[in-house]
Amino acid sequence: MSGLREAHAHIAPHGRALSMILLAQCAGAGDCLEILREAAARRRESPGPDWLLAIGARVEGWKQPGDGPGGWPSLRELDEATGELPCAAMSFDHHMVFANSAALRAGGIDRGTPDPVGGVIGRDEAGVPNGLLLESAAWNTWKLSPEPSAQDRRRHVIDALQDLGSQGFVEVHDMLSQSWLGPLLAELHDGGKLPLSVWLYAPIDEIAGQHEASRSWSRKGDPSRAGTGEVRLAGAKIFIDGTLNSRTAWMLEPYREPLPGMPTGKVITPPDQIESALRTCKGLGIGLAAHAIGDGAVRAGLDAYERLDPYSVASSLAQPIPSFRIEHAEIIDRADTGRFAQLGVLASVQPCHLLCDVEALRRYLPHRLDRVLPLRELIDSGCTPGKLLWFGSDTPIVRPDHQDSVQAAIHRRRGDMTQAESIAWNQRIEEWEAMACYRPVATN
Ligand SMILES: [Zn+2]
């Protein structure tokens, strides 16, 4: 197997996640409690970080749900397992946290605490917080855990690169790069410790500074010396909309169960700002990656790009960096699929998300299921796999195993589902096409 490209990753968070407690394999509340109990015991023996942070719980899929809120264990059981160490367990899609009493106390959450804006504090019948925290309430508590030190994050990056390299990746695109990441990668490169090539995409509001700084940390790959991958600032990153599970992805048609006041989700970057981001990037000679999950956001991105002179944008760039790439593109209207190839816009998608989004898609967008990741249509309209259609995972949101996306792209469902349960079965593609979406563009 020759090397693969992971086109959408978050390197430092991936490395940090490797150090967290993993609940992805739990079959129920009992497993979850057991894993947390053992982790708490280990932590007491050899003290580490002050918080127990767990990720990857897919409570909706547990075969033995617990008696607590939403199928979690009860708060009393969690407290009994974890004691005085603050513990926060995050759901796989990052929208829910189950917290023990020590973590609730650390966040000042008690019976009198109102729900924060954009979030919910779960409560029992008596109004006492039951440990379940949704959306902003989840994040507020999660963020109370201490930020990794410079030494920790260096360790996280090294661990992440090693892990991704061991999974066959030779090129990784980091999709919201911190200003310290480029210099750290350059240092690893110079020490012969960079096992793969990294493309960085910096937040749009930091792009001028990071672009300037990248003059000193860009590195060319050196095929004759192992551990000297390429490091380059490939572009900026913007968010046009929110996410599907939180119903904030920007849709052309209303959700079946919309959030109050947000029938079609949320516009995070309006069209004029998408255009100005494109102009900024063109001026700097770098690309732009736009997060767009809903069909409304995808269309807004394509429209903005079309209003500029796309060919002049593309020719202003160093090859092989794509001038404009749309990240996720989970729902694409029929009128827009052909525009990717027409305009030369890269579709950077993560079919593996289908596997965890099936329930949310059926519930919120039953009328748009036929428009979910129309891979067959994209390819047939000219998005050649590997050239204008790339695959990635968005790790640590889901694990970066490339087989997950390959299987999702060819079967359109999880392994435990029947063919009738597939999402947009007619949009399935062949295995060789899916693999081609992982092949990096030859760089030199
Ligand atoms: Zn991402």
Short mmCIF file of C-alpha atoms and ligand atoms in Angstrom, two decimals:
data_model
loop_
_atom_site.label_atom_id
_atom_site.label_comp_id
_atom_site.label_asym_id
_atom_site.label_seq_id
_atom_site.Cartn_x
_atom_site.Cartn_y
_atom_site.Cartn_z
CA MET A 1 0.00 0.00 0.00
CA SER A 2 1.61 3.27 -1.05
CA GLY A 3 1.17 6.33 1.14
CA LEU A 4 -2.15 8.02 1.81
CA ARG A 5 -3.24 11.59 2.37
CA GLU A 6 -5.46 12.51 5.34
CA ALA A 7 -7.07 15.65 3.91
CA HIS A 8 -8.87 16.86 7.04
CA ALA A 9 -7.32 16.41 10.46
CA HIS A 10 -6.68 18.33 13.65
CA ILE A 11 -3.19 17.21 14.59
CA ALA A 12 -2.73 18.56 18.14
CA PRO A 13 -6.29 17.63 19.25
CA HIS A 14 -5.75 14.17 17.72
CA GLY A 15 -2.62 13.75 19.81
CA ARG A 16 -4.38 15.04 22.89
CA ALA A 17 -7.25 12.63 22.29
CA LEU A 18 -4.75 9.75 22.20
CA SER A 19 -3.94 10.60 25.82
CA MET A 20 -7.60 10.63 26.87
CA ILE A 21 -9.81 7.81 28.05
CA LEU A 22 -11.56 6.20 25.10
CA LEU A 23 -15.19 5.13 25.45
CA ALA A 24 -15.79 4.29 21.79
CA GLN A 25 -15.83 0.53 22.34
CA CYS A 26 -18.31 0.55 25.24
CA ALA A 27 -21.42 -1.58 24.74
CA GLY A 28 -23.21 -0.03 27.68
CA ALA A 29 -23.23 2.03 30.86
CA GLY A 30 -21.52 -0.78 32.80
CA ASP A 31 -18.47 -0.81 30.50
CA CYS A 32 -18.30 2.96 30.65
CA LEU A 33 -18.28 2.96 34.47
CA GLU A 34 -15.66 0.22 34.59
CA ILE A 35 -13.29 2.08 32.27
CA LEU A 36 -13.67 5.33 34.22
CA ARG A 37 -13.25 3.53 37.56
CA GLU A 38 -9.97 1.98 36.40
CA ALA A 39 -8.73 5.27 34.98
CA ALA A 40 -9.50 7.04 38.26
CA ALA A 41 -7.65 4.35 40.20
CA ARG A 42 -4.60 4.63 37.91
CA ARG A 43 -4.62 8.39 38.26
CA ARG A 44 -4.58 8.15 42.05
CA GLU A 45 -1.56 5.84 41.93
CA SER A 46 0.47 7.98 39.54
CA PRO A 47 -0.91 11.49 39.59
CA GLY A 48 -1.27 13.11 36.17
CA PRO A 49 -3.60 15.82 34.93
CA ASP A 50 -6.20 16.95 37.47
CA TRP A 51 -9.16 15.96 35.31
CA LEU A 52 -10.36 12.67 33.92
CA LEU A 53 -11.35 13.41 30.33
CA ALA A 54 -13.04 10.73 28.27
CA ILE A 55 -14.13 10.86 24.64
CA GLY A 56 -15.88 8.79 22.01
CA ALA A 57 -19.03 7.69 23.89
CA ARG A 58 -21.84 6.75 21.52
CA VAL A 59 -24.63 6.37 24.06
CA GLU A 60 -27.35 6.15 21.38
CA GLY A 61 -25.75 2.90 20.19
CA TRP A 62 -25.28 1.24 23.60
CA LYS A 63 -26.87 -2.19 23.82
CA GLN A 64 -27.08 -1.89 27.63
CA PRO A 65 -27.98 1.72 28.37
CA GLY A 66 -27.84 2.85 31.99
CA ASP A 67 -30.52 4.23 34.29
CA GLY A 68 -29.09 7.74 34.23
CA PRO A 69 -29.99 10.63 31.93
CA GLY A 70 -30.09 9.74 28.23
CA GLY A 71 -28.86 6.19 28.86
CA TRP A 72 -25.69 7.20 30.76
CA PRO A 73 -25.02 5.71 34.18
CA SER A 74 -26.61 7.62 37.04
CA LEU A 75 -24.68 10.53 38.52
CA ARG A 76 -24.42 8.63 41.81
CA GLU A 77 -22.78 5.67 40.02
CA LEU A 78 -20.36 7.97 38.19
CA ASP A 79 -19.41 9.70 41.45
CA GLU A 80 -18.89 6.37 43.15
CA ALA A 81 -16.55 5.28 40.29
CA THR A 82 -14.52 8.47 40.00
CA GLY A 83 -14.62 10.10 43.44
CA GLU A 84 -13.18 13.55 43.95
CA LEU A 85 -11.37 13.76 40.58
CA PRO A 86 -13.40 15.96 38.23
CA CYS A 87 -14.52 13.73 35.38
CA ALA A 88 -16.09 14.74 32.05
CA ALA A 89 -17.08 12.20 29.39
CA MET A 90 -17.71 13.67 25.94
CA SER A 91 -20.06 12.16 23.37
CA PHE A 92 -18.47 11.10 20.07
CA ASP A 93 -19.98 14.08 18.22
CA HIS A 94 -18.75 16.60 20.81
CA HIS A 95 -22.21 17.95 21.64
CA MET A 96 -22.80 16.37 25.04
CA VAL A 97 -20.82 15.87 28.23
CA PHE A 98 -21.64 13.64 31.16
CA ALA A 99 -19.95 15.18 34.21
CA ASN A 100 -19.48 13.94 37.76
CA SER A 101 -20.33 16.02 40.80
CA ALA A 102 -16.73 17.23 41.24
CA ALA A 103 -16.77 18.59 37.66
CA LEU A 104 -20.19 20.20 38.19
CA ARG A 105 -18.85 21.85 41.34
CA ALA A 106 -15.77 23.07 39.46
CA GLY A 107 -18.13 24.71 36.98
CA GLY A 108 -20.24 26.24 39.73
CA ILE A 109 -23.26 24.29 38.47
CA ASP A 110 -25.99 23.64 41.03
CA ARG A 111 -29.76 23.72 41.32
CA GLY A 112 -29.82 27.52 41.05
CA THR A 113 -27.68 27.74 37.88
CA PRO A 114 -29.66 28.83 34.81
CA ASP A 115 -29.00 27.19 31.42
CA PRO A 116 -26.24 29.06 29.56
CA VAL A 117 -26.99 30.68 26.20
CA GLY A 118 -26.96 27.93 23.57
CA GLY A 119 -26.85 25.10 26.09
CA VAL A 120 -28.83 22.94 28.48
CA ILE A 121 -28.05 21.67 31.98
CA GLY A 122 -29.85 18.35 32.42
CA ARG A 123 -31.87 18.07 35.65
CA ASP A 124 -33.85 15.47 37.58
CA GLU A 125 -37.53 15.94 38.51
CA ALA A 126 -36.52 17.98 41.55
CA GLY A 127 -34.52 20.36 39.32
CA VAL A 128 -31.13 19.15 40.57
CA PRO A 129 -28.43 18.88 37.83
CA ASN A 130 -28.10 15.22 36.82
CA GLY A 131 -24.66 15.42 35.17
CA LEU A 132 -25.84 15.71 31.57
CA LEU A 133 -24.68 18.87 29.79
CA LEU A 134 -25.58 19.81 26.22
CA GLU A 135 -23.91 22.10 23.66
CA SER A 136 -22.45 25.25 25.25
CA ALA A 137 -23.03 23.84 28.75
CA ALA A 138 -20.95 20.80 27.72
CA TRP A 139 -18.13 22.92 26.34
CA ASN A 140 -18.07 25.34 29.25
CA THR A 141 -17.40 22.46 31.61
CA TRP A 142 -14.98 20.62 29.30
CA LYS A 143 -12.90 23.78 28.97
CA LEU A 144 -12.43 24.02 32.74
CA SER A 145 -9.90 21.21 32.48
CA PRO A 146 -6.40 22.70 32.32
CA GLU A 147 -5.04 23.53 28.84
CA PRO A 148 -2.07 21.38 27.84
CA SER A 149 1.31 22.99 28.61
CA ALA A 150 3.76 23.73 25.78
CA GLN A 151 5.55 20.52 26.72
CA ASP A 152 2.29 18.54 26.63
CA ARG A 153 1.24 19.86 23.26
CA ARG A 154 4.65 19.07 21.81
CA ARG A 155 4.14 15.52 23.04
CA HIS A 156 0.62 15.51 21.55
CA VAL A 157 1.87 16.60 18.13
CA ILE A 158 4.67 14.02 18.10
CA ASP A 159 2.24 11.27 19.18
CA ALA A 160 -0.32 12.33 16.58
CA LEU A 161 2.21 12.32 13.73
CA GLN A 162 3.51 8.95 14.77
CA ASP A 163 0.00 7.53 15.01
CA LEU A 164 -1.08 8.93 11.64
CA GLY A 165 2.15 7.74 10.03
CA SER A 166 1.59 4.24 11.42
CA GLN A 167 -1.84 4.23 9.75
CA GLY A 168 -0.31 4.70 6.33
CA PHE A 169 -0.54 8.47 5.93
CA VAL A 170 2.34 10.31 4.29
CA GLU A 171 0.58 13.66 4.05
CA VAL A 172 -1.78 15.29 6.55
CA HIS A 173 -3.76 18.52 6.23
CA ASP A 174 -4.27 20.34 9.51
CA MET A 175 -7.53 22.23 9.36
CA LEU A 176 -7.29 24.97 11.95
CA SER A 177 -3.63 25.42 12.66
CA GLN A 178 -2.43 27.12 15.83
CA SER A 179 0.32 29.72 15.39
CA TRP A 180 2.78 27.52 17.32
CA LEU A 181 2.24 24.46 15.12
CA GLY A 182 4.28 25.55 12.07
CA PRO A 183 7.41 26.41 14.09
CA LEU A 184 7.14 23.13 16.04
CA LEU A 185 6.84 21.09 12.82
CA ALA A 186 9.83 22.92 11.34
CA GLU A 187 11.88 22.06 14.42
CA LEU A 188 10.87 18.39 14.10
CA HIS A 189 11.76 18.46 10.40
CA ASP A 190 15.19 19.92 11.13
CA GLY A 191 15.81 17.21 13.71
CA GLY A 192 14.82 14.48 11.23
CA LYS A 193 11.68 13.72 13.26
CA LEU A 194 8.87 14.67 10.91
CA PRO A 195 7.58 11.36 9.54
CA LEU A 196 5.11 12.88 7.06
CA SER A 197 4.29 16.06 5.17
CA VAL A 198 1.93 18.58 6.74
CA TRP A 199 -0.16 21.26 5.09
CA LEU A 200 -1.45 23.89 7.47
CA TYR A 201 -4.64 25.91 7.20
CA ALA A 202 -4.69 28.84 9.63
CA PRO A 203 -7.79 30.62 10.97
CA ILE A 204 -8.69 33.48 8.63
CA ASP A 205 -8.29 36.11 11.36
CA GLU A 206 -4.68 35.00 11.94
CA ILE A 207 -3.77 34.49 8.32
CA ALA A 208 -1.70 37.64 7.75
CA GLY A 209 0.50 36.95 10.77
CA GLN A 210 0.87 33.24 10.14
CA HIS A 211 1.63 33.86 6.47
CA GLU A 212 4.40 36.27 7.40
CA ALA A 213 5.78 33.88 10.01
CA SER A 214 5.62 30.93 7.62
CA ARG A 215 8.58 32.37 5.70
CA SER A 216 10.73 31.16 8.56
CA TRP A 217 9.02 27.82 9.22
CA SER A 218 8.15 26.51 5.74
CA ARG A 219 10.24 23.46 4.87
CA LYS A 220 10.60 21.49 1.68
CA GLY A 221 10.39 17.74 2.03
CA ASP A 222 13.67 15.90 1.51
CA PRO A 223 13.05 12.40 0.10
CA SER A 224 16.70 11.47 0.71
CA ARG A 225 16.43 12.03 4.48
CA ALA A 226 13.87 10.11 6.50
CA GLY A 227 11.89 12.24 8.95
CA THR A 228 12.00 15.38 6.84
CA GLY A 229 8.49 15.82 5.54
CA GLU A 230 7.29 19.03 3.96
CA VAL A 231 5.80 21.83 6.11
CA ARG A 232 3.79 24.47 4.31
CA LEU A 233 1.09 27.01 4.96
CA ALA A 234 -1.43 25.94 2.32
CA GLY A 235 -4.21 28.36 3.16
CA ALA A 236 -6.74 29.85 5.52
CA LYS A 237 -9.82 28.27 7.05
CA ILE A 238 -13.30 29.72 7.44
CA PHE A 239 -16.58 28.33 8.76
CA ILE A 240 -19.59 29.09 6.56
CA ASP A 241 -22.03 27.20 8.79
CA GLY A 242 -22.38 25.05 11.92
CA THR A 243 -22.92 21.29 12.22
CA LEU A 244 -25.57 18.78 11.33
CA ASN A 245 -26.05 17.15 14.73
CA SER A 246 -26.57 20.54 16.36
CA ARG A 247 -28.91 21.56 13.47
CA THR A 248 -26.79 24.62 12.78
CA ALA A 249 -25.65 23.50 9.32
CA TRP A 250 -27.03 26.03 6.80
CA MET A 251 -29.76 24.30 4.78
CA LEU A 252 -31.71 25.43 1.72
CA GLU A 253 -34.89 23.90 3.18
CA PRO A 254 -35.96 23.89 6.86
CA TYR A 255 -35.03 21.08 9.22
CA ARG A 256 -37.75 18.68 10.28
CA GLU A 257 -37.19 19.60 13.94
CA PRO A 258 -35.37 22.94 13.77
CA LEU A 259 -33.90 24.81 16.71
CA PRO A 260 -36.13 27.69 17.81
CA GLY A 261 -35.67 30.68 15.50
CA MET A 262 -33.28 28.76 13.21
CA PRO A 263 -35.41 26.88 10.67
CA THR A 264 -32.56 26.50 8.17
CA GLY A 265 -29.63 26.49 10.58
CA LYS A 266 -27.03 29.18 11.03
CA VAL A 267 -24.95 31.36 8.72
CA ILE A 268 -21.58 31.83 10.36
CA THR A 269 -19.74 33.52 7.47
CA PRO A 270 -22.07 35.49 5.15
CA PRO A 271 -21.41 35.68 1.38
CA ASP A 272 -19.59 39.05 1.37
CA GLN A 273 -17.16 37.76 4.01
CA ILE A 274 -16.56 34.53 2.07
CA GLU A 275 -15.63 36.67 -0.92
CA SER A 276 -13.33 38.89 1.07
CA ALA A 277 -11.61 35.80 2.55
CA LEU A 278 -11.09 34.50 -0.98
CA ARG A 279 -9.58 37.84 -2.02
CA THR A 280 -7.28 37.91 0.98
CA CYS A 281 -6.00 34.42 0.21
CA LYS A 282 -5.57 35.16 -3.47
CA GLY A 283 -3.51 38.22 -2.52
CA LEU A 284 -1.26 36.08 -0.34
CA GLY A 285 -0.97 33.35 -2.97
CA ILE A 286 -2.49 30.70 -0.72
CA GLY A 287 -5.69 28.64 -0.78
CA LEU A 288 -8.90 28.85 1.20
CA ALA A 289 -10.65 25.94 2.92
CA ALA A 290 -14.29 26.60 3.77
CA HIS A 291 -16.21 24.46 6.26
CA ALA A 292 -19.67 24.02 4.69
CA ILE A 293 -21.90 21.13 5.78
CA GLY A 294 -25.41 22.12 4.66
CA ASP A 295 -26.50 22.58 1.05
CA GLY A 296 -27.10 26.30 1.70
CA ALA A 297 -23.54 26.78 2.89
CA VAL A 298 -22.12 24.76 -0.02
CA ARG A 299 -24.04 26.91 -2.48
CA ALA A 300 -22.91 30.13 -0.78
CA GLY A 301 -19.31 28.98 -1.10
CA LEU A 302 -19.62 28.06 -4.78
CA ASP A 303 -21.47 31.33 -5.53
CA ALA A 304 -18.81 33.44 -3.86
CA TYR A 305 -16.05 31.68 -5.75
CA GLU A 306 -17.92 32.04 -9.03
CA ARG A 307 -18.37 35.79 -8.51
CA LEU A 308 -14.60 36.22 -8.39
CA ASP A 309 -12.68 35.19 -11.47
CA PRO A 310 -11.95 31.59 -10.46
CA TYR A 311 -9.28 31.06 -13.12
CA SER A 312 -7.28 34.06 -12.00
CA VAL A 313 -7.54 32.82 -8.41
CA ALA A 314 -6.33 29.35 -9.37
CA SER A 315 -3.43 30.67 -11.43
CA SER A 316 -2.25 32.89 -8.56
CA LEU A 317 -1.34 29.82 -6.53
CA ALA A 318 1.67 27.61 -6.17
CA GLN A 319 0.69 24.16 -7.44
CA PRO A 320 -0.54 21.74 -6.25
CA ILE A 321 -2.47 23.72 -3.61
CA PRO A 322 -6.17 23.95 -4.48
CA SER A 323 -7.34 27.56 -4.59
CA PHE A 324 -10.69 26.80 -3.00
CA ARG A 325 -11.75 23.69 -1.17
CA ILE A 326 -15.08 23.02 0.48
CA GLU A 327 -14.77 20.93 3.63
CA HIS A 328 -17.47 18.35 4.52
CA ALA A 329 -20.11 19.25 1.85
CA GLU A 330 -22.36 16.70 3.51
CA ILE A 331 -25.53 17.84 1.73
CA ILE A 332 -25.25 19.13 -1.86
CA ASP A 333 -28.24 20.28 -3.89
CA ARG A 334 -28.68 18.66 -7.29
CA ALA A 335 -28.14 22.03 -8.98
CA ASP A 336 -24.71 22.41 -7.36
CA THR A 337 -22.91 19.06 -7.79
CA GLY A 338 -21.73 19.83 -11.32
CA ARG A 339 -20.41 23.23 -10.28
CA PHE A 340 -17.46 21.77 -8.36
CA ALA A 341 -15.81 20.47 -11.54
CA GLN A 342 -16.97 23.44 -13.61
CA LEU A 343 -15.36 25.93 -11.23
CA GLY A 344 -12.43 23.74 -10.22
CA VAL A 345 -13.50 23.67 -6.56
CA LEU A 346 -12.16 20.77 -4.53
CA ALA A 347 -14.64 18.67 -2.54
CA SER A 348 -12.89 17.56 0.65
CA VAL A 349 -15.32 15.11 2.24
CA GLN A 350 -15.39 12.58 5.10
CA PRO A 351 -17.70 9.70 4.14
CA CYS A 352 -16.96 8.08 7.54
CA HIS A 353 -19.24 10.69 9.12
CA LEU A 354 -22.16 8.98 7.43
CA LEU A 355 -21.63 6.12 9.86
CA CYS A 356 -22.32 8.29 12.91
CA ASP A 357 -24.76 10.73 11.30
CA VAL A 358 -27.33 8.20 10.04
CA GLU A 359 -29.71 8.79 12.98
CA ALA A 360 -29.44 12.59 12.87
CA LEU A 361 -29.91 12.62 9.10
CA ARG A 362 -33.06 10.49 9.29
CA ARG A 363 -34.49 12.59 12.07
CA TYR A 364 -33.69 16.12 10.93
CA LEU A 365 -33.41 15.82 7.15
CA PRO A 366 -35.65 12.94 6.04
CA HIS A 367 -36.63 15.01 2.98
CA ARG A 368 -32.98 15.48 1.90
CA LEU A 369 -31.54 12.00 2.38
CA ASP A 370 -31.08 11.60 -1.38
CA ARG A 371 -28.75 14.65 -1.34
CA VAL A 372 -26.34 13.32 1.31
CA LEU A 373 -22.76 13.07 0.01
CA PRO A 374 -23.61 12.56 -3.68
CA LEU A 375 -20.23 11.00 -4.47
CA ARG A 376 -21.39 9.17 -7.62
CA GLU A 377 -22.79 12.40 -9.03
CA LEU A 378 -19.65 14.39 -8.11
CA ILE A 379 -17.38 11.92 -9.89
CA ASP A 380 -19.66 11.57 -12.91
CA SER A 381 -19.80 15.34 -13.26
CA GLY A 382 -16.01 15.59 -13.44
CA CYS A 383 -14.64 15.59 -9.88
CA THR A 384 -11.88 13.07 -10.53
CA PRO A 385 -11.08 11.08 -7.35
CA GLY A 386 -7.77 12.30 -5.95
CA LYS A 387 -7.83 15.47 -8.06
CA LEU A 388 -11.06 17.29 -7.17
CA LEU A 389 -12.44 14.78 -4.65
CA TRP A 390 -10.43 14.07 -1.52
CA PHE A 391 -11.19 12.00 1.56
CA GLY A 392 -10.28 12.58 5.19
CA SER A 393 -11.70 11.89 8.65
CA ASP A 394 -11.78 15.12 10.69
CA THR A 395 -9.97 13.28 13.49
CA PRO A 396 -10.38 13.48 16.49
CA ILE A 397 -14.12 13.88 15.74
CA VAL A 398 -13.90 10.31 14.45
CA ARG A 399 -10.92 7.97 14.18
CA PRO A 400 -8.70 8.43 11.12
CA ASP A 401 -8.87 4.83 9.85
CA HIS A 402 -9.16 5.27 6.06
CA GLN A 403 -11.16 2.03 5.77
CA ASP A 404 -14.10 3.70 7.56
CA SER A 405 -14.51 6.20 4.74
CA VAL A 406 -13.86 3.62 2.04
CA GLN A 407 -16.55 1.33 3.48
CA ALA A 408 -19.00 4.22 3.97
CA ALA A 409 -18.42 5.39 0.39
CA ILE A 410 -19.06 1.97 -1.12
CA HIS A 411 -21.82 0.71 1.23
CA ARG A 412 -23.40 3.99 2.45
CA ARG A 413 -24.19 2.47 5.87
CA ARG A 414 -22.70 1.01 9.05
CA GLY A 415 -21.73 -2.65 9.14
CA ASP A 416 -24.66 -3.47 11.44
CA MET A 417 -27.26 -2.15 8.98
CA THR A 418 -29.04 -3.72 6.04
CA GLN A 419 -28.77 -2.40 2.50
CA ALA A 420 -32.31 -1.02 2.81
CA GLU A 421 -31.03 1.24 5.61
CA SER A 422 -28.32 2.77 3.41
CA ILE A 423 -28.32 6.53 2.91
CA ALA A 424 -28.55 7.48 -0.80
CA TRP A 425 -27.53 4.01 -2.00
CA ASN A 426 -27.39 5.18 -5.62
CA GLN A 427 -24.53 7.55 -4.68
CA ARG A 428 -22.20 4.67 -3.76
CA ILE A 429 -18.86 4.49 -5.55
CA GLU A 430 -16.35 1.74 -6.31
CA GLU A 431 -13.59 0.76 -3.91
CA TRP A 432 -10.83 1.83 -6.32
CA GLU A 433 -12.44 5.25 -6.65
CA ALA A 434 -12.63 5.61 -2.86
CA MET A 435 -8.96 4.62 -2.51
CA ALA A 436 -7.98 7.14 -5.20
CA CYS A 437 -9.49 9.89 -3.01
CA TYR A 438 -6.73 9.10 -0.51
CA ARG A 439 -3.82 9.30 -2.95
CA PRO A 440 -1.76 12.45 -2.49
CA VAL A 441 -0.94 14.69 -5.42
CA ALA A 442 2.72 14.08 -6.25
CA THR A 443 4.70 16.95 -4.74
CA ASN A 444 8.30 17.87 -5.16
ZN ZN B 1 -12.50 19.71 11.20
#
